[in-house]
Amino acid sequence: MSAIPKRTAKTKRPSLPSGRLARSARNPVTAQDKNPGLLGDEAYERIKWKIVSAELPPGSFVNMQELSDELGLGRTPVLRAVHRLQHDGLMEVIQRKGILVRAWSSRDINHLVEARIPLELAMIRLVVERASDEQLEALRERLALGRELLSKNDRAGLMKLDQDFHDGLAACAGNPVIAQLLQNLHQRSAPLWAVSHYGRLDAAKIHAQHEHVLKLVRERKEAEAAAAMREHLSELITP
């Protein structure tokens, strides 16, 4: 009788994770996939500063892949940023040529400021009427950081503080439509801080005007606050 061969033990296969873990194992999540919205915001701020600082000079063309490689970000967040910057009037996508960094003339800036003035004055009146003391105190504390930024001549920080101040006031107005309209105009105001225009701006004076406007708002002096805001914005208009 021939010997019965021994049954070979089966090699046990490693069990695969189930559910969400299984999907993660099959499709590893990269850093760029984790929060594309935040990456898009990062790309937007970094590219905008490159434009304002003239690292990307007005009238120059930008290659999407080169920009993506330089920022160390994928094409998706960079493309989102470019679309936002196009909406802000800082870039223009031209077929078969690439991405153009727009040149802003004094006339372009004047049109922008002229659009801001009536909205900012309407906003100030609502802020005086509706803003809480706590909201205005928080804005005062944020604005107080400007002294240190001035001492360091931190143009990027001052540009951000300028937008935060105006956006912060708008948020206190209790009118989301006005706040959204002004936020868009504030984002489009970046060329005011560009190298070609920044030389004529007195950053210390601008900061002092912000402090004065906020002081009048906190004292609930509507007419005086509106007049101070008009004077502040009118000085940004070039002859």
CSV table of C-alpha atoms in Angstrom, one decimal, residues 20-30 33:
chain,number,residue,atom,x,y,z
A,20,ARG,CA,-12.4,53.1,5.6
A,21,LEU,CA,-9.1,51.6,6.5
A,22,ALA,CA,-9.2,49.3,3.5
A,23,ARG,CA,-9.9,52.2,1.1
A,24,SER,CA,-7.0,54.1,2.6
A,25,ALA,CA,-4.7,51.1,2.1
A,26,ARG,CA,-5.7,50.7,-1.5
A,27,ASN,CA,-5.6,54.4,-2.2
A,28,PRO,CA,-3.0,56.1,0.0
A,29,VAL,CA,-3.9,59.7,0.8
A,30,THR,CA,-1.2,62.2,0.0
A,33,ASP,CA,-5.3,65.3,-0.9
